[in-house]
Coordinates of C-alpha atoms in Angstrom, one line a residue:
Chain A
M1 CA 10.8 4.3 -31.7
R2 CA 12.8 1.4 -30.8
E3 CA 11.4 -0.9 -28.0
A4 CA 14.2 0.0 -25.6
D5 CA 13.3 3.8 -26.3
I6 CA 10.1 3.4 -25.1
T7 CA 9.5 5.2 -21.6
V8 CA 6.7 4.9 -18.8
A9 CA 5.5 8.3 -20.0
D10 CA 5.0 6.8 -23.4
M11 CA 3.2 4.1 -22.4
G12 CA 1.0 6.2 -20.0
E13 CA -0.8 5.2 -16.9
F14 CA -3.5 3.0 -18.4
G15 CA -0.6 1.8 -20.8
L16 CA 1.9 0.6 -18.1
I17 CA -0.8 -1.0 -16.1
A18 CA -2.2 -2.9 -18.8
A19 CA 1.4 -4.3 -19.6
I20 CA 1.9 -5.3 -16.0
A21 CA -1.6 -7.0 -15.7
A22 CA -0.7 -8.9 -18.8
L23 CA 2.3 -10.2 -16.9
A24 CA 0.5 -11.0 -14.0
P25 CA -2.0 -14.2 -13.9
P26 CA -4.8 -14.3 -11.7
G27 CA -4.5 -16.8 -8.8
P28 CA -6.7 -19.0 -7.0
A29 CA -7.8 -16.3 -4.7
Q30 CA -9.0 -13.6 -7.2
V31 CA -12.8 -12.6 -7.3
V32 CA -12.0 -9.3 -9.2
G33 CA -8.6 -8.6 -10.4
I34 CA -6.8 -5.6 -12.2
G35 CA -8.9 -2.8 -13.6
D36 CA -11.4 -1.9 -11.3
D37 CA -11.9 0.5 -8.4
A38 CA -10.6 -2.0 -6.2
A39 CA -9.3 -5.8 -6.3
V40 CA -11.7 -8.7 -4.6
L41 CA -9.9 -11.7 -3.2
R42 CA -11.3 -14.4 -1.1
A43 CA -10.6 -14.7 2.5
P44 CA -12.5 -18.1 3.5
D45 CA -10.6 -18.0 6.9
G46 CA -12.9 -14.8 7.7
R47 CA -10.1 -12.8 8.7
V48 CA -7.1 -10.9 6.5
V49 CA -3.5 -10.3 7.4
A50 CA -2.0 -7.2 5.7
T51 CA 1.3 -5.5 5.5
M52 CA 2.9 -2.7 3.7
D53 CA 6.3 -1.6 3.0
M54 CA 7.7 1.5 1.1
L55 CA 11.1 1.3 -0.8
V56 CA 12.9 4.8 -2.2
Q57 CA 15.3 4.7 -4.7
D58 CA 18.9 5.3 -3.5
R59 CA 17.8 4.5 0.3
H60 CA 16.4 0.8 -0.4
F61 CA 17.8 0.0 -3.3
R62 CA 20.5 1.1 -6.1
L63 CA 20.0 0.8 -9.7
D64 CA 23.7 0.4 -10.4
W65 CA 23.9 -2.6 -8.0
S66 CA 20.7 -4.5 -8.5
S67 CA 18.5 -5.3 -11.9
A68 CA 15.0 -4.3 -12.0
F69 CA 13.7 -7.9 -11.5
D70 CA 16.2 -8.2 -8.5
I71 CA 14.3 -5.1 -6.9
G72 CA 11.0 -6.7 -7.8
C73 CA 11.9 -10.1 -6.0
K74 CA 13.5 -8.4 -3.0
A75 CA 10.5 -5.8 -2.6
A76 CA 7.9 -8.8 -2.6
A77 CA 9.9 -11.0 -0.7
Q78 CA 10.1 -8.6 2.2
N79 CA 6.4 -7.9 2.8
L80 CA 5.4 -11.5 1.6
A81 CA 8.1 -12.8 4.4
D82 CA 6.0 -10.4 7.0
I83 CA 2.9 -12.1 6.2
A84 CA 4.6 -15.9 6.5
A85 CA 5.8 -14.3 10.1
M86 CA 2.5 -14.1 11.3
G87 CA 1.7 -18.0 10.6
A88 CA -0.1 -16.9 7.3
S89 CA 0.3 -18.1 3.6
P90 CA 0.5 -14.9 1.4
V91 CA -2.7 -14.5 -1.0
A92 CA -1.8 -11.1 -3.2
L93 CA 0.1 -8.0 -3.4
L94 CA -0.8 -4.6 -4.0
V95 CA 2.1 -2.8 -5.9
G96 CA 2.3 1.1 -6.0
F97 CA 4.6 2.1 -8.3
A98 CA 6.1 5.9 -8.6
A99 CA 8.8 6.9 -11.2
P100 CA 10.2 9.8 -13.5
G101 CA 8.4 9.9 -16.8
D102 CA 11.7 9.2 -18.9
L103 CA 12.3 6.0 -17.3
A104 CA 12.5 3.0 -19.5
A105 CA 9.5 1.3 -19.7
S106 CA 11.2 -2.2 -19.8
W107 CA 12.4 -1.1 -16.5
A108 CA 9.3 -1.0 -15.2
Q109 CA 8.0 -4.4 -16.7
E110 CA 11.2 -6.3 -15.5
L111 CA 10.4 -5.1 -11.9
A112 CA 6.7 -6.4 -12.5
R113 CA 8.3 -9.7 -13.3
G114 CA 10.2 -9.6 -10.5
L115 CA 7.6 -9.1 -8.3
V116 CA 5.2 -11.9 -10.1
A117 CA 7.9 -14.6 -9.9
E118 CA 8.6 -13.5 -6.2
C119 CA 5.0 -14.5 -5.7
S120 CA 5.1 -17.3 -7.5
R121 CA 7.2 -18.9 -5.0
C122 CA 4.5 -18.9 -2.4
G123 CA 1.3 -19.1 -4.4
A124 CA 0.4 -14.9 -4.2
Q125 CA -0.7 -13.1 -6.8
L126 CA -0.3 -9.5 -8.2
A127 CA -4.2 -8.1 -7.7
G128 CA -3.7 -4.5 -8.1
G129 CA -1.8 -1.4 -7.5
D130 CA -1.4 2.3 -8.6
V131 CA 1.1 4.0 -11.1
S132 CA 2.1 7.7 -10.5
S133 CA 5.0 10.2 -11.6
A134 CA 7.6 11.0 -8.8
E135 CA 11.2 12.2 -9.1
K136 CA 12.9 8.9 -7.7
I137 CA 11.6 5.2 -8.3
T138 CA 9.1 4.6 -5.1
L139 CA 7.6 1.6 -4.2
A140 CA 5.0 0.6 -2.1
I141 CA 3.7 -2.6 -1.6
T142 CA 1.1 -4.3 0.3
A143 CA 0.8 -7.9 1.0
L144 CA -2.5 -9.7 1.6
G145 CA -2.5 -13.4 3.5
D146 CA -4.9 -16.3 5.0
L147 CA -4.5 -17.9 8.1
A148 CA -6.6 -20.9 7.0
G149 CA -8.3 -21.2 10.7
R150 CA -4.5 -20.6 12.4
A151 CA -4.3 -18.3 15.2
P152 CA -1.8 -15.1 14.1
V153 CA 1.5 -15.2 16.0
T154 CA 2.6 -12.1 17.2
R155 CA 5.7 -10.8 18.6
A156 CA 4.0 -11.0 22.2
G157 CA 4.0 -14.4 23.3
A158 CA 7.2 -15.8 24.2
R159 CA 7.7 -17.5 27.7
P160 CA 10.7 -18.3 29.8
G161 CA 11.6 -21.9 28.9
D162 CA 10.8 -21.5 25.2
Q163 CA 13.1 -22.5 22.6
V164 CA 13.9 -20.2 19.9
A165 CA 14.5 -21.3 16.5
V166 CA 15.3 -20.0 13.2
A167 CA 14.1 -21.0 9.5
G168 CA 16.1 -19.7 6.5
Q169 CA 19.4 -18.4 6.0
L170 CA 20.8 -15.8 8.1
G171 CA 23.8 -13.5 7.3
Y172 CA 24.0 -14.3 3.7
S173 CA 22.3 -10.7 2.5
A174 CA 25.5 -8.9 5.0
A175 CA 27.8 -11.2 3.7
G176 CA 26.9 -10.9 -0.1
F177 CA 27.1 -7.2 0.5
A178 CA 30.7 -7.1 2.0
L179 CA 31.8 -9.5 -1.2
L180 CA 30.3 -7.2 -3.3
S181 CA 31.8 -4.0 -1.9
A182 CA 34.9 -5.7 -1.9
G183 CA 34.5 -6.0 -5.7
L184 CA 33.9 -10.0 -5.3
T185 CA 31.1 -12.0 -7.2
E186 CA 31.8 -15.0 -5.5
P187 CA 30.9 -17.0 -3.5
S188 CA 27.6 -16.7 -5.7
A189 CA 25.0 -18.4 -3.6
L190 CA 25.9 -15.2 -1.2
V191 CA 26.0 -12.6 -3.5
E192 CA 22.6 -14.0 -5.1
R193 CA 21.1 -13.8 -1.6
H194 CA 22.1 -10.1 -1.5
R195 CA 20.2 -9.9 -4.5
R196 CA 17.5 -11.8 -3.8
P197 CA 16.7 -13.1 -0.7
R198 CA 14.9 -16.7 -0.2
P199 CA 12.4 -16.3 3.0
P200 CA 11.3 -19.6 3.8
Y201 CA 7.6 -18.8 3.5
Q202 CA 6.0 -22.5 4.2
A203 CA 8.2 -22.2 7.4
G204 CA 5.7 -19.6 8.7
P205 CA 2.2 -21.7 8.5
E206 CA 4.3 -24.7 9.6
A207 CA 5.4 -22.8 13.0
A208 CA 1.9 -21.5 13.5
G209 CA 0.9 -25.4 13.2
L210 CA 3.6 -26.3 15.7
G211 CA 2.4 -24.1 18.3
A212 CA 5.2 -21.3 17.7
T213 CA 4.4 -18.8 20.6
A214 CA 6.1 -15.8 19.1
M215 CA 7.8 -14.9 15.5
I216 CA 9.3 -12.3 13.7
D217 CA 10.6 -11.9 10.1
V218 CA 14.6 -11.3 10.2
S219 CA 14.5 -8.2 8.3
D220 CA 16.7 -5.7 10.6
G221 CA 19.0 -8.6 11.8
L222 CA 18.6 -11.5 14.3
L223 CA 19.5 -9.3 17.5
A224 CA 17.2 -6.6 16.6
D225 CA 14.2 -8.5 15.6
L226 CA 14.8 -10.6 18.4
G227 CA 14.9 -7.7 20.5
H228 CA 11.3 -6.9 19.4
V229 CA 10.3 -10.4 20.5
A230 CA 11.9 -9.7 23.9
G231 CA 10.3 -6.5 24.5
S232 CA 7.0 -7.4 23.2
S233 CA 7.0 -10.6 25.2
G234 CA 8.5 -9.1 28.3
V235 CA 11.2 -11.6 28.1
R236 CA 15.2 -12.0 27.9
I237 CA 16.4 -14.2 24.9
E238 CA 19.5 -15.8 25.4
V239 CA 21.7 -16.8 21.7
E240 CA 23.5 -19.3 21.1
S241 CA 26.3 -18.2 18.2
G242 CA 27.3 -22.0 17.5
P243 CA 24.3 -23.1 15.7
L244 CA 24.8 -20.1 13.6
A245 CA 27.9 -21.5 12.4
D246 CA 27.6 -22.1 8.2
A247 CA 30.5 -23.2 6.1
R248 CA 29.7 -20.6 3.1
L249 CA 29.4 -17.8 5.7
R250 CA 33.0 -18.9 7.1
A251 CA 34.3 -19.1 3.6
A252 CA 33.3 -15.7 2.7
A253 CA 34.8 -14.2 5.8
A254 CA 38.1 -16.3 4.7
A255 CA 37.9 -14.8 1.2
L256 CA 37.9 -11.3 2.7
G257 CA 41.1 -11.8 5.1
G258 CA 39.4 -12.9 8.1
A259 CA 35.7 -10.9 8.4
D260 CA 33.6 -11.4 11.2
W261 CA 31.3 -14.1 10.2
R262 CA 29.5 -14.2 13.5
R263 CA 28.4 -10.6 12.8
W264 CA 26.8 -11.0 9.6
A265 CA 24.9 -13.8 11.1
L266 CA 23.8 -12.1 14.5
T267 CA 23.4 -8.3 12.9
G268 CA 22.9 -8.3 9.2
G269 CA 19.6 -7.6 8.0
E270 CA 17.5 -8.3 5.0
D271 CA 17.7 -12.0 4.9
H272 CA 14.0 -12.5 5.7
A273 CA 14.4 -15.9 7.7
L274 CA 11.9 -16.4 10.2
A275 CA 12.6 -16.5 13.7
A276 CA 10.4 -18.1 16.5
T277 CA 10.0 -19.4 20.0
F278 CA 8.3 -22.9 20.3
P279 CA 7.5 -24.3 23.6
P280 CA 9.9 -26.8 25.3
G281 CA 9.9 -30.5 24.3
I282 CA 8.3 -29.8 20.6
A283 CA 10.2 -31.4 18.2
L284 CA 10.9 -29.4 15.3
P285 CA 11.5 -30.5 11.7
G286 CA 15.2 -30.0 10.2
H287 CA 14.9 -27.0 8.3
W288 CA 14.3 -25.2 12.1
T289 CA 17.7 -24.3 13.8
V290 CA 17.4 -24.0 17.7
I291 CA 19.5 -21.2 18.5
G292 CA 19.1 -20.5 21.9
A293 CA 16.0 -20.4 24.6
V294 CA 13.9 -17.8 26.4
A295 CA 14.5 -16.7 30.0
R296 CA 13.0 -14.4 32.3
G297 CA 14.4 -10.6 32.2
E298 CA 15.0 -8.3 29.2
G299 CA 16.8 -7.8 26.2
V300 CA 19.2 -10.5 23.8
R301 CA 22.4 -11.9 25.1
V302 CA 24.8 -13.9 22.8
D303 CA 26.7 -16.7 24.4
G304 CA 25.8 -15.8 27.8
T305 CA 26.9 -12.1 27.8
E306 CA 25.9 -8.6 26.1
Y307 CA 26.7 -8.5 22.3
A308 CA 29.4 -5.7 21.8
G309 CA 30.2 -5.9 18.0
P310 CA 29.9 -3.0 16.0
S311 CA 25.9 -2.7 14.7
G312 CA 25.5 -4.6 18.1
W313 CA 21.7 -4.2 19.9
N314 CA 22.9 -1.4 22.7
H315 CA 20.4 0.9 21.4
F316 CA 17.5 -1.7 21.1
P317 CA 16.3 -1.4 24.5
E318 CA 15.0 1.8 23.4
Q319 CA 12.8 0.1 21.1
G320 CA 11.4 -2.5 23.4
Chain B
M1 CA 13.9 21.7 22.2
R2 CA 10.6 23.5 21.5
E3 CA 7.8 20.8 20.6
A4 CA 7.5 22.7 17.2
D5 CA 11.0 22.3 16.4
I6 CA 10.9 18.4 16.8
T7 CA 11.3 16.5 13.0
V8 CA 10.7 13.4 11.8
A9 CA 13.9 12.5 12.4
D10 CA 14.2 13.6 16.0
M11 CA 11.3 10.9 16.6
G12 CA 12.7 8.0 14.7
E13 CA 10.8 5.5 13.1
F14 CA 9.5 3.9 16.1
G15 CA 8.5 7.1 17.8
L16 CA 6.4 8.2 15.0
I17 CA 4.8 4.8 14.6
A18 CA 3.8 5.0 18.2
A19 CA 2.7 8.6 17.9
I20 CA 0.4 7.9 15.1
A21 CA -0.7 4.4 16.7
A22 CA -1.9 6.7 19.7
L23 CA -4.1 8.5 17.3
A24 CA -5.5 5.7 15.7
P25 CA -8.2 3.7 18.0
P26 CA -8.4 0.1 17.0
G27 CA -11.6 -0.8 15.1
P28 CA -14.3 -3.5 15.6
A29 CA -12.3 -5.1 12.8
Q30 CA -8.8 -5.6 14.7
V31 CA -7.4 -8.7 15.4
V32 CA -4.1 -7.5 15.7
G33 CA -3.3 -4.0 15.4
I34 CA 0.0 -1.7 14.5
G35 CA 3.2 -2.8 15.8
D36 CA 3.7 -6.3 14.5
D37 CA 4.9 -7.8 11.5
A38 CA 1.5 -7.4 9.9
A39 CA -2.2 -6.3 10.8
V40 CA -4.9 -9.1 11.2
L41 CA -8.4 -8.0 10.4
R42 CA -11.6 -9.5 10.5
A43 CA -13.3 -10.3 7.2
P44 CA -16.5 -12.3 8.0
D45 CA -17.7 -12.1 4.6
G46 CA -15.1 -14.4 3.3
R47 CA -13.9 -12.0 0.7
V48 CA -11.6 -8.7 1.1
V49 CA -12.1 -5.5 -1.0
A50 CA -8.4 -4.0 -1.7
T51 CA -7.6 -1.0 -3.5
M52 CA -4.0 1.3 -2.9
D53 CA -3.0 4.8 -4.3
M54 CA 0.1 6.8 -4.2
L55 CA 0.3 10.5 -3.9
V56 CA 3.2 12.6 -4.2
Q57 CA 4.0 16.2 -2.9
D58 CA 3.6 18.9 -5.8
R59 CA 2.3 16.3 -8.2
H60 CA -1.0 15.3 -6.3
F61 CA -0.8 17.8 -3.2
R62 CA 0.9 21.3 -2.6
L63 CA 2.0 21.9 1.3
D64 CA 1.2 25.9 0.5
W65 CA -2.7 24.9 -0.6
S66 CA -3.6 22.5 2.1
S67 CA -3.1 21.7 5.7
A68 CA -1.5 18.2 6.8
F69 CA -5.0 17.4 8.0
D70 CA -6.7 18.1 4.6
I71 CA -4.2 16.2 2.8
G72 CA -4.8 13.1 5.0
C73 CA -8.4 13.5 4.6
K74 CA -8.2 13.4 1.1
A75 CA -5.8 10.6 0.7
A76 CA -8.1 8.8 3.0
A77 CA -11.2 9.6 1.0
Q78 CA -9.8 9.0 -2.4
N79 CA -9.1 5.1 -1.4
L80 CA -12.1 4.6 0.9
A81 CA -14.4 5.8 -2.3
D82 CA -12.6 3.2 -4.1
I83 CA -14.0 0.7 -1.7
A84 CA -17.3 2.1 -1.5
A85 CA -17.7 2.0 -5.3
M86 CA -17.5 -1.7 -5.4
G87 CA -20.7 -1.8 -3.1
A88 CA -18.6 -2.5 -0.2
S89 CA -18.1 -0.7 3.4
P90 CA -14.2 0.1 4.0
V91 CA -12.8 -1.5 7.0
A92 CA -8.9 -0.2 7.2
L93 CA -6.4 1.6 5.9
L94 CA -2.5 0.7 5.7
V95 CA -0.6 4.0 4.9
G96 CA 2.8 4.3 3.7
F97 CA 4.6 7.6 4.6
A98 CA 7.9 8.7 3.3
A99 CA 9.2 12.2 4.2
P100 CA 12.3 14.3 4.6
G101 CA 14.0 13.5 7.9
D102 CA 13.5 17.6 8.7
L103 CA 9.7 17.6 8.3
A104 CA 8.3 19.0 11.4
A105 CA 7.1 15.8 13.4
S106 CA 3.6 17.9 14.0
W107 CA 2.8 17.7 10.2
A108 CA 3.2 13.9 10.5
Q109 CA 0.9 14.1 13.3
E110 CA -1.5 16.2 11.4
L111 CA -1.7 14.3 8.3
A112 CA -2.0 11.3 10.5
R113 CA -5.3 12.8 12.4
G114 CA -6.9 13.6 8.8
L115 CA -6.4 10.2 8.1
V116 CA -8.2 8.8 11.2
A117 CA -10.8 11.8 11.1
E118 CA -11.8 10.6 7.5
C119 CA -11.9 6.6 8.7
S120 CA -14.1 7.6 11.5
R121 CA -16.7 9.1 8.4
C122 CA -17.2 5.3 7.0
G123 CA -16.3 3.2 10.4
A124 CA -12.9 2.3 9.0
Q125 CA -9.7 2.3 11.2
L126 CA -6.0 3.1 10.6
A127 CA -4.6 -0.4 10.8
G128 CA -0.7 -0.6 10.1
G129 CA 1.6 1.0 7.5
D130 CA 5.3 1.9 6.9
V131 CA 7.4 5.2 7.6
S132 CA 10.5 5.7 5.5
S133 CA 12.4 8.6 4.2
A134 CA 12.5 10.4 1.0
E135 CA 13.1 13.8 -0.8
K136 CA 9.3 14.5 -1.2
I137 CA 6.5 13.4 1.1
T138 CA 5.2 10.4 -0.7
L139 CA 1.7 8.6 0.9
A140 CA 0.7 5.4 -0.2
I141 CA -2.5 4.1 1.0
T142 CA -4.3 0.9 1.1
A143 CA -7.9 0.4 1.8
L144 CA -9.9 -2.5 2.6
G145 CA -13.4 -3.3 2.8
D146 CA -16.2 -5.8 3.7
L147 CA -18.8 -6.8 1.2
A148 CA -21.2 -8.3 3.7
G149 CA -22.2 -11.3 1.3
R150 CA -23.2 -8.8 -1.5
A151 CA -21.7 -9.3 -5.1
P152 CA -19.2 -6.7 -5.8
V153 CA -20.4 -4.2 -8.2
T154 CA -17.7 -3.9 -11.2
R155 CA -17.4 -1.4 -14.0
A156 CA -18.5 -4.1 -16.3
G157 CA -22.2 -4.7 -15.8
A158 CA -24.2 -1.8 -17.6
R159 CA -26.6 -3.0 -19.7
P160 CA -28.6 -0.8 -21.9
G161 CA -31.8 0.6 -20.7
D162 CA -30.2 0.7 -17.2
Q163 CA -30.8 4.0 -15.6
V164 CA -27.1 6.0 -14.9
A165 CA -27.4 7.6 -11.5
V166 CA -24.8 9.9 -9.2
A167 CA -24.4 10.2 -5.2
G168 CA -22.9 13.0 -3.5
Q169 CA -21.4 16.3 -5.1
L170 CA -19.9 16.9 -8.8
G171 CA -17.8 19.8 -9.7
Y172 CA -17.4 21.1 -6.2
S173 CA -13.4 20.5 -6.1
A174 CA -13.2 21.7 -9.3
A175 CA -15.3 25.0 -8.6
G176 CA -13.5 25.2 -5.2
F177 CA -10.0 25.1 -7.1
A178 CA -11.1 27.7 -9.7
L179 CA -12.1 30.0 -6.7
L180 CA -9.0 29.5 -5.0
S181 CA -7.0 30.1 -8.0
A182 CA -9.1 33.8 -8.6
G183 CA -7.9 34.4 -4.6
L184 CA -11.6 34.0 -3.7
T185 CA -12.2 31.6 -0.6
E186 CA -16.2 31.8 -1.0
P187 CA -18.3 30.0 -1.2
S188 CA -17.1 28.4 1.6
A189 CA -18.8 24.8 0.9
L190 CA -16.7 24.6 -2.5
V191 CA -13.7 25.5 -1.2
E192 CA -14.2 23.1 1.5
R193 CA -14.8 20.7 -0.8
H194 CA -11.7 21.1 -3.2
R195 CA -9.7 20.7 0.2
R196 CA -11.4 17.6 1.7
P197 CA -14.0 15.7 -0.5
R198 CA -17.1 14.1 0.8
P199 CA -17.5 10.9 -0.4
P200 CA -21.0 9.4 -0.1
Y201 CA -19.5 5.8 1.4
Q202 CA -23.0 4.3 2.5
A203 CA -24.3 4.7 -0.8
G204 CA -22.2 2.1 -2.1
P205 CA -23.4 -0.7 -0.4
E206 CA -26.7 0.9 -0.7
A207 CA -26.4 0.6 -4.7
A208 CA -25.0 -2.9 -4.3
G209 CA -28.1 -3.5 -2.3
L210 CA -30.6 -2.0 -5.0
G211 CA -29.5 -4.2 -7.5
A212 CA -26.8 -1.7 -9.2
T213 CA -25.3 -3.1 -12.5
A214 CA -21.9 -1.2 -12.6
M215 CA -20.7 1.7 -10.6
I216 CA -17.5 4.0 -10.4
D217 CA -15.7 6.3 -7.9
V218 CA -15.9 9.7 -9.8
S219 CA -12.1 10.5 -9.6
D220 CA -11.1 11.8 -12.7
G221 CA -14.4 13.4 -14.1
L222 CA -18.0 12.4 -14.6
L223 CA -17.3 12.0 -18.3
A224 CA -14.0 10.1 -17.6
D225 CA -15.2 7.9 -15.5
L226 CA -18.5 7.1 -17.2
G227 CA -16.1 6.2 -20.0
H228 CA -14.3 3.6 -18.0
V229 CA -18.4 2.1 -17.4
A230 CA -18.7 2.5 -21.0
G231 CA -15.6 0.8 -22.2
S232 CA -15.6 -1.8 -19.7
S233 CA -19.0 -2.6 -20.3
G234 CA -19.3 -2.6 -24.2
V235 CA -22.2 0.2 -24.2
R236 CA -23.0 4.1 -24.8
I237 CA -23.7 6.1 -21.8
E238 CA -26.0 9.2 -22.6
V239 CA -25.8 11.9 -19.9
E240 CA -28.3 14.6 -19.5
S241 CA -26.5 18.0 -17.8
G242 CA -29.7 19.4 -16.6
P243 CA -29.8 17.3 -13.5
L244 CA -26.1 18.4 -13.0
A245 CA -27.5 21.9 -12.3
D246 CA -26.9 23.0 -8.6
A247 CA -27.2 26.3 -7.0
R248 CA -23.8 26.7 -5.7
L249 CA -22.0 25.8 -8.9
R250 CA -24.0 28.5 -10.7
A251 CA -23.4 31.2 -7.8
A252 CA -19.7 30.2 -8.3
A253 CA -19.5 30.5 -12.0
A254 CA -21.1 34.1 -11.6
A255 CA -19.1 35.2 -9.4
L256 CA -15.9 34.3 -11.4
G257 CA -17.8 36.1 -13.9
G258 CA -19.6 33.5 -16.0
A259 CA -17.3 30.3 -15.6
D260 CA -18.6 27.2 -17.1
W261 CA -20.2 25.2 -14.2
R262 CA -21.3 22.4 -16.7
R263 CA -17.8 21.5 -17.3
W264 CA -17.2 21.7 -13.6
A265 CA -19.7 18.8 -13.3
L266 CA -19.1 17.1 -16.2
T267 CA -15.2 17.0 -16.3
G268 CA -13.8 17.8 -12.7
G269 CA -12.4 15.2 -10.7
E270 CA -11.6 14.6 -7.0
D271 CA -15.2 14.7 -6.1
H272 CA -15.2 11.3 -5.5
A273 CA -19.0 10.8 -5.9
L274 CA -20.3 7.3 -6.9
A275 CA -21.5 7.0 -10.4
A276 CA -23.8 3.8 -10.8
T277 CA -26.1 2.1 -13.3
F278 CA -29.7 0.6 -12.5
P279 CA -31.9 -1.7 -13.7
P280 CA -34.8 0.5 -15.2
G281 CA -37.7 0.8 -13.1
I282 CA -36.2 1.0 -9.5
A283 CA -37.0 3.6 -7.7
L284 CA -34.0 5.1 -6.1
P285 CA -33.6 7.2 -2.8
G286 CA -33.5 10.8 -2.8
H287 CA -29.7 11.2 -2.6
W288 CA -29.1 9.3 -5.7
T289 CA -30.0 11.7 -9.2
V290 CA -30.5 10.2 -12.3
I291 CA -28.6 11.9 -15.2
G292 CA -29.3 9.7 -17.9
A293 CA -29.4 6.3 -19.5
V294 CA -27.5 3.4 -20.9
A295 CA -27.5 2.6 -24.5
R296 CA -26.3 0.4 -27.6
G297 CA -22.9 1.6 -28.7
E298 CA -19.8 2.9 -27.4
G299 CA -18.4 6.1 -25.7
V300 CA -20.3 9.1 -23.5
R301 CA -22.6 11.6 -24.8
V302 CA -24.0 14.6 -23.5
D303 CA -27.5 15.9 -23.9
G304 CA -27.6 13.9 -27.1
T305 CA -24.0 14.8 -29.0
E306 CA -20.5 14.5 -28.3
Y307 CA -18.8 17.0 -25.6
A308 CA -16.7 19.2 -27.1
G309 CA -15.4 21.7 -24.1
P310 CA -11.8 21.8 -22.7
S311 CA -10.7 18.7 -20.9
G312 CA -13.4 17.1 -22.9
W313 CA -13.3 13.3 -23.4
N314 CA -12.3 12.7 -27.1
H315 CA -9.4 10.9 -25.7
F316 CA -11.2 8.6 -23.8
P317 CA -11.8 5.7 -26.2
E318 CA -8.4 4.9 -26.2
Q319 CA -8.8 4.0 -22.8
G320 CA -12.0 1.9 -23.2

């Protein structure tokens, strides 16, 4: 049998786990790793941050648009970014993987390589998980993180007068999706970001250290996610679109015959940038861009008015 | 619309999460609960125990055999038992739930009630998770636990001369399955245990405190799981079948016209009993039953010989 023909059913549960474990180096937090009833990880802070997402084939990813490696990177990134958004440093991932028995084993191994590669961007390790069979490839990712003595930064602490800032890229994933949909593969920086987001992991603990009052991972789109902050904090958030201008977004919009780059930046999801509120007067490092302010009231406004574009936020007040 | 007609799609992601959160009381470990980017839980020991399982409709459970409540109990139990098998106390569950949009919302809520009910048996809480859509109901459960200063008990520490003991019931789930398959619903104690196992959660930390050298959750069957201990520890395990005799198992075997109760106890999975090895001479509490001893060599033997029954363990040495 050629290696390319080996399926996950041929490898079996134990063979597949062993192959994945061989790709996942132990991290500094490991006490007990893959292969026992449970993993044991150091949590020196005395608290642990924990989050989980599920990703289902043809709903969250498509096999014809993304490689297994890219899907692994993206699945890890969206959970590791949730850890950073609490002000914590990612420590470990647990990965549940269910797939049809006739899936190529090499696909599962490339997925694991993507998960491990993204973990290595933020010092986390692949510490355990489960393998099962299913008709569609289904991933369940749990990420664990460490606050290192900091208070967690929730969505609920924004106060009128705070400044609103973002770290990381906004609109790149949506622009990349629009380019791919039009059959274009340039600018590659945007297409690449659709396939593999680049969350600014270190900016999460940094924001906590700077005194951020609220923070969220931008997964649904900037306005939607700031809507969650506004709702949880009982405030209004005023966004200025000017600071969101980005040369790459403008170039892509022009290449597509005048697409709306503001819409990508304001409503495009899956970038996994971090949006946070900070007390007024705090000087922020250059990789944080101030994009607005917190006011009394409710909801999110853009440039002083309700945003009315497609995929706008009119339905978000229900979620507040 | 009648309440019975409401689907998970009608409730939507946020409505469903809110309904589940309303069923899940915060536990003593909660710092930040359901509804933020991630949960934050106390880990006063400075380490955290973490495990994950995936369960897929028609592979791990059937909607016509088990209620949503039972499926919730069982899904929680199998993960919480993995925590206990490390010598830890369960602290929290994260639950990923993917289902078709036309599933009755009441089914999802009954599932959540089952998860919460099982958590309440061991002091854990439902602390977070994710909701998504999928063609088949798919559950991903992550359990977290606390060692409270104890060393984790792995599968790798059994030594020749140790005694082998089990806490909890063995064979009840397999007997219940055989009864249901024959159209019987009595003895109800066995049928109930197939639907909802009763892991002896407190026996896990207890075993760690008593100096257990190795421990495992009996999920695949006693011989299979002791095979994992034997393989990881580099020892042979000698099991005596006499102490496994159980009046309820014998009665069910007789009711089925002479079924093999030993096979249920030795190879039936899903009971989530705990099997552990202890140094010789340690007096064990009455809810631990000594069933054998650790010797030099490899593999698992029953009553001094290889076990040759159906679903026997001849294929397990490959997994060692």
